[in-house]
Coordinates of C-alpha atoms and ligand atoms in Angstrom, one line a residue:
M139 CA -31.0 -56.1 4.9
T140 CA -32.7 -53.6 2.7
N141 CA -33.9 -56.3 0.4
Q142 CA -35.3 -58.3 3.3
I143 CA -37.2 -55.3 4.6
E144 CA -38.7 -54.7 1.2
K145 CA -39.7 -58.3 0.7
A146 CA -41.4 -58.4 4.1
Y147 CA -43.1 -55.1 3.2
E148 CA -44.4 -56.6 -0.1
L149 CA -45.9 -59.6 1.7
A150 CA -47.4 -57.3 4.3
Q151 CA -48.8 -55.1 1.6
E152 CA -50.7 -58.1 0.2
R153 CA -52.1 -59.0 3.6
Y154 CA -53.5 -55.5 4.1
A155 CA -54.7 -55.2 0.5
A156 CA -56.8 -58.3 1.1
L157 CA -58.7 -56.2 3.6
G158 CA -58.8 -53.2 1.2
V159 CA -56.1 -51.3 3.0
D160 CA -53.5 -49.4 0.9
T161 CA -50.3 -49.5 2.8
D162 CA -48.5 -47.0 0.5
A163 CA -51.3 -44.5 1.1
A164 CA -51.0 -45.0 4.8
L165 CA -47.2 -44.3 4.7
K166 CA -47.8 -41.2 2.6
K167 CA -50.2 -39.9 5.2
L168 CA -47.9 -40.8 8.1
S169 CA -45.0 -38.9 6.5
D170 CA -47.2 -35.7 6.5
I171 CA -47.8 -35.8 10.3
S172 CA -45.5 -33.7 12.4
I173 CA -45.2 -34.4 16.1
S174 CA -44.1 -31.7 18.5
L175 CA -41.2 -33.0 20.5
H176 CA -41.0 -31.3 24.0
C177 CA -37.6 -29.7 24.6
W178 CA -37.9 -30.4 28.3
Q179 CA -37.2 -34.2 28.2
G180 CA -33.6 -33.2 27.3
D181 CA -32.7 -31.6 30.7
D182 CA -35.4 -32.7 33.2
V183 CA -37.4 -29.4 32.7
G184 CA -34.4 -27.3 33.9
G185 CA -34.2 -24.6 31.3
F186 CA -31.5 -21.9 31.0
E187 CA -33.0 -19.1 33.1
E188 CA -31.7 -20.5 36.4
P189 CA -31.1 -24.2 35.8
E190 CA -29.9 -24.8 39.4
R191 CA -33.3 -23.8 40.7
G192 CA -35.4 -26.9 41.4
L193 CA -38.5 -27.8 39.4
S194 CA -41.7 -26.7 41.1
G195 CA -45.4 -26.7 40.2
G196 CA -46.1 -30.3 41.3
I197 CA -44.2 -32.0 38.5
M198 CA -41.0 -34.0 39.0
A199 CA -38.3 -35.6 37.0
T200 CA -36.9 -38.5 38.9
G201 CA -33.5 -40.2 38.2
N202 CA -30.0 -39.1 37.6
Y203 CA -28.9 -40.7 34.4
P204 CA -25.6 -39.0 33.4
G205 CA -25.1 -36.8 30.4
K206 CA -28.1 -34.4 30.5
A207 CA -27.9 -31.2 28.4
R208 CA -26.6 -28.2 30.4
T209 CA -26.6 -25.6 27.6
A210 CA -28.8 -24.7 24.7
V211 CA -26.1 -25.8 22.3
Q212 CA -26.0 -29.2 24.0
L213 CA -29.8 -29.5 24.0
R214 CA -30.0 -28.7 20.3
A215 CA -27.3 -31.3 19.6
D216 CA -29.2 -33.9 21.5
L217 CA -32.4 -33.0 19.7
D218 CA -30.6 -33.2 16.3
K219 CA -29.5 -36.7 17.3
A220 CA -33.1 -37.6 18.3
Y221 CA -34.6 -36.2 15.1
S222 CA -32.1 -38.1 13.0
L223 CA -33.5 -41.4 14.5
I224 CA -37.2 -40.6 14.1
P225 CA -38.8 -41.0 10.7
G226 CA -40.5 -37.9 9.3
T227 CA -40.2 -34.1 9.8
H228 CA -41.1 -32.9 13.3
R229 CA -41.7 -29.8 15.4
L230 CA -40.1 -28.6 18.6
N231 CA -42.1 -27.5 21.7
L232 CA -40.2 -24.9 23.7
H233 CA -40.8 -23.6 27.2
A234 CA -40.1 -19.9 28.1
I235 CA -37.3 -20.9 30.5
Y236 CA -35.3 -22.2 27.5
L237 CA -34.4 -18.6 26.6
E238 CA -30.8 -17.7 25.9
T239 CA -29.6 -14.4 27.4
D240 CA -26.4 -13.0 28.9
H241 CA -28.2 -11.4 31.8
K242 CA -31.3 -12.3 33.7
V243 CA -34.5 -11.2 32.1
P244 CA -37.7 -11.1 34.2
R245 CA -40.2 -13.5 32.7
N246 CA -42.7 -10.7 32.0
E247 CA -40.1 -9.0 29.8
I248 CA -39.0 -11.9 27.6
E249 CA -39.0 -11.2 23.9
P250 CA -38.5 -13.1 20.6
K251 CA -34.9 -12.0 20.4
H252 CA -34.1 -14.2 23.4
F253 CA -35.0 -17.2 21.3
A254 CA -33.1 -16.1 18.2
N255 CA -30.8 -19.2 18.2
W256 CA -33.8 -21.5 18.5
L257 CA -35.5 -19.8 15.6
D258 CA -32.4 -20.0 13.4
W259 CA -31.9 -23.6 14.2
A260 CA -35.6 -24.3 13.5
K261 CA -35.3 -22.6 10.1
E262 CA -32.2 -24.5 9.2
N263 CA -33.7 -27.8 10.1
N264 CA -37.2 -27.4 9.0
H265 CA -38.8 -27.7 12.4
G266 CA -42.0 -25.8 13.3
L267 CA -41.9 -24.3 16.8
D268 CA -44.5 -24.4 19.6
F269 CA -44.3 -22.5 22.8
N270 CA -45.3 -22.5 26.5
P271 CA -45.3 -19.9 29.3
T272 CA -43.4 -21.2 32.3
C273 CA -45.7 -20.6 35.3
F274 CA -43.6 -22.6 37.7
S275 CA -40.0 -22.9 39.0
H276 CA -40.1 -19.2 40.0
P277 CA -40.3 -17.3 43.3
L278 CA -43.7 -15.8 42.4
A279 CA -45.0 -19.3 41.9
D280 CA -43.6 -20.7 45.2
D281 CA -46.9 -20.6 47.1
G282 CA -48.5 -22.7 44.4
F283 CA -50.6 -20.0 42.7
T284 CA -50.0 -17.9 39.5
L285 CA -52.8 -16.7 37.3
A286 CA -55.3 -17.6 39.9
H287 CA -53.4 -16.0 42.8
A288 CA -55.4 -14.0 45.3
D289 CA -52.9 -11.1 45.0
A290 CA -53.6 -9.0 41.9
A291 CA -50.0 -8.0 41.6
V292 CA -48.9 -11.7 41.3
R293 CA -51.6 -12.4 38.8
Q294 CA -50.5 -9.3 36.8
F295 CA -46.9 -10.6 36.6
W296 CA -48.1 -13.9 35.2
I297 CA -50.6 -12.3 32.9
E298 CA -47.7 -10.2 31.4
H299 CA -45.6 -13.3 31.1
C300 CA -48.3 -15.1 29.2
I301 CA -48.9 -12.1 26.9
A302 CA -45.1 -12.0 26.2
C303 CA -45.2 -15.7 25.3
R304 CA -48.1 -15.3 22.9
E305 CA -46.1 -12.7 21.1
I306 CA -43.1 -14.9 20.9
G307 CA -45.3 -17.7 19.6
A308 CA -46.7 -15.4 16.9
Y309 CA -43.2 -14.3 16.0
F310 CA -42.2 -18.0 15.5
G311 CA -45.3 -18.7 13.5
R312 CA -44.7 -15.7 11.2
E313 CA -41.0 -16.4 10.7
L314 CA -41.5 -20.1 10.0
G315 CA -44.8 -19.9 8.1
S316 CA -46.5 -22.4 10.4
P317 CA -48.5 -21.4 13.4
A318 CA -47.1 -22.0 16.9
V319 CA -49.4 -23.5 19.4
T320 CA -48.8 -21.5 22.6
N321 CA -50.1 -23.7 25.5
I322 CA -50.9 -22.4 28.9
W323 CA -50.6 -24.8 31.8
I324 CA -50.5 -23.5 35.4
P325 CA -50.0 -25.5 38.6
D326 CA -52.4 -23.5 40.7
G327 CA -54.1 -25.6 43.4
Y328 CA -54.3 -26.7 47.0
K329 CA -52.8 -29.6 48.8
D330 CA -55.8 -29.9 51.1
T331 CA -59.5 -29.2 50.9
P332 CA -60.2 -25.6 50.1
V333 CA -63.2 -23.7 51.4
D334 CA -63.4 -21.4 48.5
R335 CA -63.3 -23.2 45.2
V336 CA -64.9 -20.3 43.3
A337 CA -62.6 -17.2 43.7
P338 CA -59.5 -18.8 42.2
R339 CA -61.5 -19.9 39.2
Q340 CA -62.9 -16.4 38.8
H341 CA -59.4 -15.0 39.0
L342 CA -58.2 -17.5 36.4
L343 CA -61.0 -16.8 34.0
D344 CA -60.3 -13.1 34.3
S345 CA -56.6 -13.5 33.9
L346 CA -57.1 -15.6 30.7
D347 CA -59.4 -13.1 29.3
Q348 CA -56.8 -10.4 29.8
I349 CA -54.1 -12.6 28.3
F350 CA -56.1 -13.3 25.2
A351 CA -57.6 -9.7 24.9
Q352 CA -55.4 -9.0 21.9
G353 CA -56.4 -11.0 18.8
L354 CA -53.5 -12.6 17.0
D355 CA -53.6 -14.0 13.5
P356 CA -54.3 -17.8 13.8
A357 CA -51.9 -18.3 10.9
H358 CA -49.1 -17.3 13.4
N359 CA -50.3 -18.3 16.9
L360 CA -52.9 -20.6 18.3
D361 CA -53.8 -20.5 22.0
A362 CA -54.3 -23.7 24.0
V363 CA -55.2 -24.3 27.6
E364 CA -54.3 -27.4 29.5
C365 CA -56.3 -29.0 32.4
K366 CA -55.1 -31.3 35.1
L367 CA -56.7 -33.5 37.8
F368 CA -54.0 -33.1 40.5
G369 CA -50.3 -32.6 41.0
L370 CA -47.8 -33.1 43.8
G371 CA -48.9 -30.7 46.4
S372 CA -52.2 -29.9 44.7
E373 CA -54.0 -33.2 45.4
S374 CA -57.2 -31.7 46.7
Y375 CA -58.0 -28.9 44.3
V376 CA -56.7 -27.8 40.9
V377 CA -58.1 -24.5 39.7
G378 CA -57.7 -25.4 36.0
S379 CA -59.7 -28.6 36.0
H380 CA -61.1 -30.3 33.0
E381 CA -64.5 -28.7 33.4
F382 CA -63.0 -25.3 33.9
Y383 CA -60.9 -25.4 30.7
M384 CA -63.4 -27.3 28.6
G385 CA -65.9 -24.5 29.4
Y386 CA -63.3 -21.8 28.7
A387 CA -62.2 -23.3 25.4
I388 CA -65.7 -23.7 24.2
A389 CA -66.8 -20.2 25.3
R390 CA -63.8 -18.5 23.9
Q391 CA -63.1 -20.9 21.0
K392 CA -59.6 -21.7 22.1
L393 CA -57.7 -25.0 21.6
L394 CA -58.1 -27.4 24.5
C395 CA -55.1 -29.4 25.5
L396 CA -55.7 -32.9 26.6
D397 CA -52.7 -34.5 28.4
A398 CA -53.1 -38.3 28.6
G399 CA -51.7 -38.3 32.1
H400 CA -54.1 -35.7 33.6
F401 CA -57.2 -37.7 34.3
H402 CA -58.4 -40.4 36.6
P403 CA -56.5 -43.6 36.0
T404 CA -59.4 -45.4 34.5
E405 CA -60.4 -42.5 32.3
T406 CA -58.7 -42.2 28.9
I407 CA -58.5 -39.1 26.7
A408 CA -59.3 -41.2 23.6
D409 CA -63.0 -41.2 24.5
K410 CA -63.0 -37.4 25.1
I411 CA -61.7 -36.4 21.6
S412 CA -64.9 -36.9 19.6
S413 CA -66.9 -34.9 22.2
V414 CA -64.4 -32.1 22.5
M415 CA -64.1 -31.8 18.7
L416 CA -67.8 -30.9 18.4
Y417 CA -67.2 -27.7 20.3
V418 CA -63.7 -26.4 20.0
P419 CA -61.9 -25.5 16.7
E420 CA -58.8 -27.5 17.3
L421 CA -57.2 -29.8 19.9
L422 CA -53.7 -30.1 21.3
L423 CA -52.6 -33.4 22.7
H424 CA -49.9 -34.0 25.3
V425 CA -49.2 -37.6 24.6
S426 CA -47.9 -38.9 27.9
R427 CA -48.3 -42.0 30.1
G428 CA -49.6 -41.8 33.6
V429 CA -48.2 -44.3 36.2
R430 CA -49.7 -44.0 39.7
W431 CA -48.8 -40.5 40.9
D432 CA -46.8 -39.6 37.9
S433 CA -48.4 -38.2 34.7
D434 CA -45.3 -38.1 32.6
H435 CA -43.7 -41.5 31.9
V436 CA -42.2 -42.1 28.5
V437 CA -44.8 -43.1 26.0
T438 CA -45.0 -46.8 25.3
L439 CA -47.1 -48.7 22.7
T440 CA -50.1 -49.2 25.0
D441 CA -53.7 -49.9 24.3
E442 CA -54.4 -46.4 25.4
L443 CA -51.9 -44.9 23.0
Q444 CA -53.5 -46.9 20.2
A445 CA -57.0 -45.9 21.2
I446 CA -55.9 -42.2 21.0
M447 CA -54.4 -42.5 17.6
Q448 CA -57.4 -44.6 16.4
E449 CA -59.7 -41.8 17.4
L450 CA -57.7 -39.2 15.4
V451 CA -57.8 -41.3 12.3
R452 CA -61.3 -42.8 12.6
G453 CA -62.7 -39.4 13.3
D454 CA -60.7 -37.8 10.5
Y455 CA -59.3 -35.2 12.9
L456 CA -55.7 -35.2 11.9
N457 CA -55.9 -31.7 10.4
R458 CA -57.5 -30.2 13.5
V459 CA -55.3 -31.9 16.1
H460 CA -51.8 -30.9 17.1
I461 CA -49.9 -33.9 18.5
G462 CA -47.4 -32.9 21.2
L463 CA -45.5 -35.2 23.6
D464 CA -45.1 -34.6 27.3
F465 CA -42.9 -36.8 29.4
F466 CA -39.7 -36.5 31.3
D467 CA -37.6 -39.4 32.5
A468 CA -34.2 -38.7 34.1
S469 CA -33.5 -42.3 34.8
I470 CA -32.7 -43.4 31.2
N471 CA -30.7 -41.9 28.3
R472 CA -32.7 -38.7 27.6
V473 CA -32.2 -38.8 23.8
A474 CA -33.4 -42.4 23.8
A475 CA -36.5 -41.3 25.7
W476 CA -37.4 -38.9 22.9
V477 CA -36.7 -41.4 20.3
I478 CA -38.6 -44.3 21.9
G479 CA -41.6 -42.1 22.8
T480 CA -41.9 -40.4 19.5
R481 CA -41.4 -43.6 17.5
N482 CA -44.2 -45.2 19.6
A483 CA -46.5 -42.3 18.9
L484 CA -45.8 -42.7 15.2
R485 CA -46.2 -46.5 15.3
A486 CA -49.6 -46.1 16.9
L487 CA -50.5 -43.6 14.3
L488 CA -49.5 -46.0 11.6
M489 CA -51.5 -48.9 13.1
A490 CA -54.5 -46.6 13.0
L491 CA -53.8 -45.6 9.4
L492 CA -53.7 -49.3 8.4
E493 CA -57.2 -50.0 9.6
P494 CA -59.9 -50.9 7.1
G495 CA -62.1 -48.0 8.3
E496 CA -64.9 -48.4 5.8
K497 CA -65.3 -52.1 6.4
M498 CA -65.3 -51.6 10.2
R499 CA -68.0 -48.9 10.0
Q500 CA -70.2 -51.0 7.7
L501 CA -70.1 -53.9 10.1
E502 CA -71.0 -51.7 13.0
L503 CA -73.9 -50.0 11.1
A504 CA -75.2 -53.5 10.0
G505 CA -75.2 -54.4 13.7
D506 CA -72.8 -57.3 13.1
F507 CA -70.9 -56.9 16.3
T508 CA -69.5 -60.4 16.1
A509 CA -67.7 -59.6 12.9
R510 CA -66.7 -56.2 14.2
L511 CA -65.0 -57.9 17.2
A512 CA -63.5 -60.6 15.1
L513 CA -62.0 -58.0 12.6
L514 CA -60.6 -55.8 15.4
E515 CA -58.9 -58.7 17.0
E516 CA -57.6 -60.0 13.7
L517 CA -56.0 -56.7 12.8
K518 CA -53.8 -56.9 15.9
G519 CA -52.0 -59.8 14.3
L520 CA -51.3 -58.3 10.9
P521 CA -47.7 -57.6 9.9
F522 CA -47.7 -54.0 10.9
G523 CA -44.0 -54.2 11.9
A524 CA -43.0 -54.8 8.3
V525 CA -44.8 -51.7 7.2
W526 CA -43.2 -49.6 9.9
D527 CA -39.8 -50.9 8.9
Q528 CA -40.4 -49.9 5.4
F529 CA -41.4 -46.4 6.6
C530 CA -38.1 -46.1 8.5
L531 CA -36.2 -47.3 5.4
Q532 CA -38.0 -44.8 3.2
Q533 CA -37.3 -42.0 5.6
S534 CA -33.6 -43.0 5.9
V535 CA -33.6 -43.6 9.7
P536 CA -32.4 -46.8 11.4
V537 CA -34.8 -49.7 11.1
G538 CA -35.7 -51.5 14.3
I539 CA -33.6 -51.3 17.4
A540 CA -30.6 -50.3 15.3
Y541 CA -31.2 -46.7 16.5
L542 CA -29.9 -47.8 19.9
D543 CA -26.4 -48.4 18.5
E544 CA -26.4 -44.7 17.4
I545 CA -27.5 -43.6 20.8
H546 CA -24.9 -45.7 22.5
A547 CA -22.2 -44.2 20.3
Y548 CA -23.5 -40.6 20.9
E549 CA -23.6 -41.3 24.6
K550 CA -20.0 -42.4 24.6
Q551 CA -18.7 -39.7 22.3
V552 CA -20.7 -36.7 23.4
M553 CA -22.9 -37.1 26.5
A554 CA -20.3 -38.8 28.7
H555 CA -18.0 -35.8 28.5
R556 CA -20.4 -33.3 30.0
Ligands
LIG102 C1 -47.8 -30.5 33.8 C2 -48.3 -30.3 32.3 C3 -47.4 -29.5 31.5 C4 -45.9 -29.7 31.7 C5 -45.0 -28.9 30.8 C6 -43.6 -28.9 31.3 O1 -48.5 -31.4 34.4 O2 -48.4 -31.6 31.7 O3 -47.7 -29.6 30.2 O4 -45.6 -31.0 31.7 O5 -45.5 -27.6 30.7
LIG103 ZN1 -48.8 -31.6 29.6

């Protein structure tokens, strides 16, 4: 088997070399990219603050596949399993509700110590950590407004929560020697047409400025803000729209988070990247897949995913872009969801790294659009799969769909007994 994979790789290497592409160099680059896996795929965005409380904020995990993680220990075990089936070294993206405490701690009082087990685990396993305030699934978010609430006291609670989260992010970054991206997403919006679109946005602007008032060392914490077009129950107006956060991120030099599922269905984030990167220092991606009303299906190897990764490579943005995932599917094995989605993100990255960039640019500049089209189409048929298999082999993870056997075994031995 190993021999076969290596032979196929050598043949593929020759095909790519004929176009001037160095496959070894592409694999080296790929191994340096860390994707941030989102903890919330493992338990349908439940968390450990009050897991029985339903998910709110206009997002929803549908399905009831058995075996979801119910404790932090189980969630970490599931993550360990997933990481063991994904080539490379990757990060974990935590949400504030994944804290571990023996008594209930109000969200505006959470501290780094409530995430001590996560930090120890991250240190042991060489995972960087990222973080998110949880501004949903909470009584003070029940009317659909948080940082943009008309009531100053409600805003204040969420401001304090976000400040606490930045401090936790900075603590992670300091302890792990790698900055945490702390990303703010809020659900605020109206189901039906509002009459005042301005006041909530003024409130949000003011709340964000208060949250970010204290400068933190970017070596420890990086702040990101995430826009959205609409959610369930906020179909007519979302306070934190793309224009709102694009303006905010540029004005305050924050990271902008582009979630692939947060735009009109014919709009893709791929085309936005080169514009955004002219004005903001760094970018956070929530790689996701929108399907009709849902913005969070498991990432598959679509044209859109390829276009996103092509932009990162062609624009030479990899060192200014943080790649996170954001999907939650409760209808399939949740560990498999992580593995399939992350492997697809990496596969799309590899395809992009295997492009003959220089040659493509030359054709374009020479105005030879016929050859440009021919080459782009030809690339789709090159033996990319053999290079990917070689990467999995090099990184000591299962090659091809063999990872599914391990998930089946894990499901039987561990998940089925929960
Ligand atoms: C919601 C946003 C947000 C969440 C997570 C759980 O539409 O995409 O990123 O998915 O914070
Ligand atoms: Zn998102």
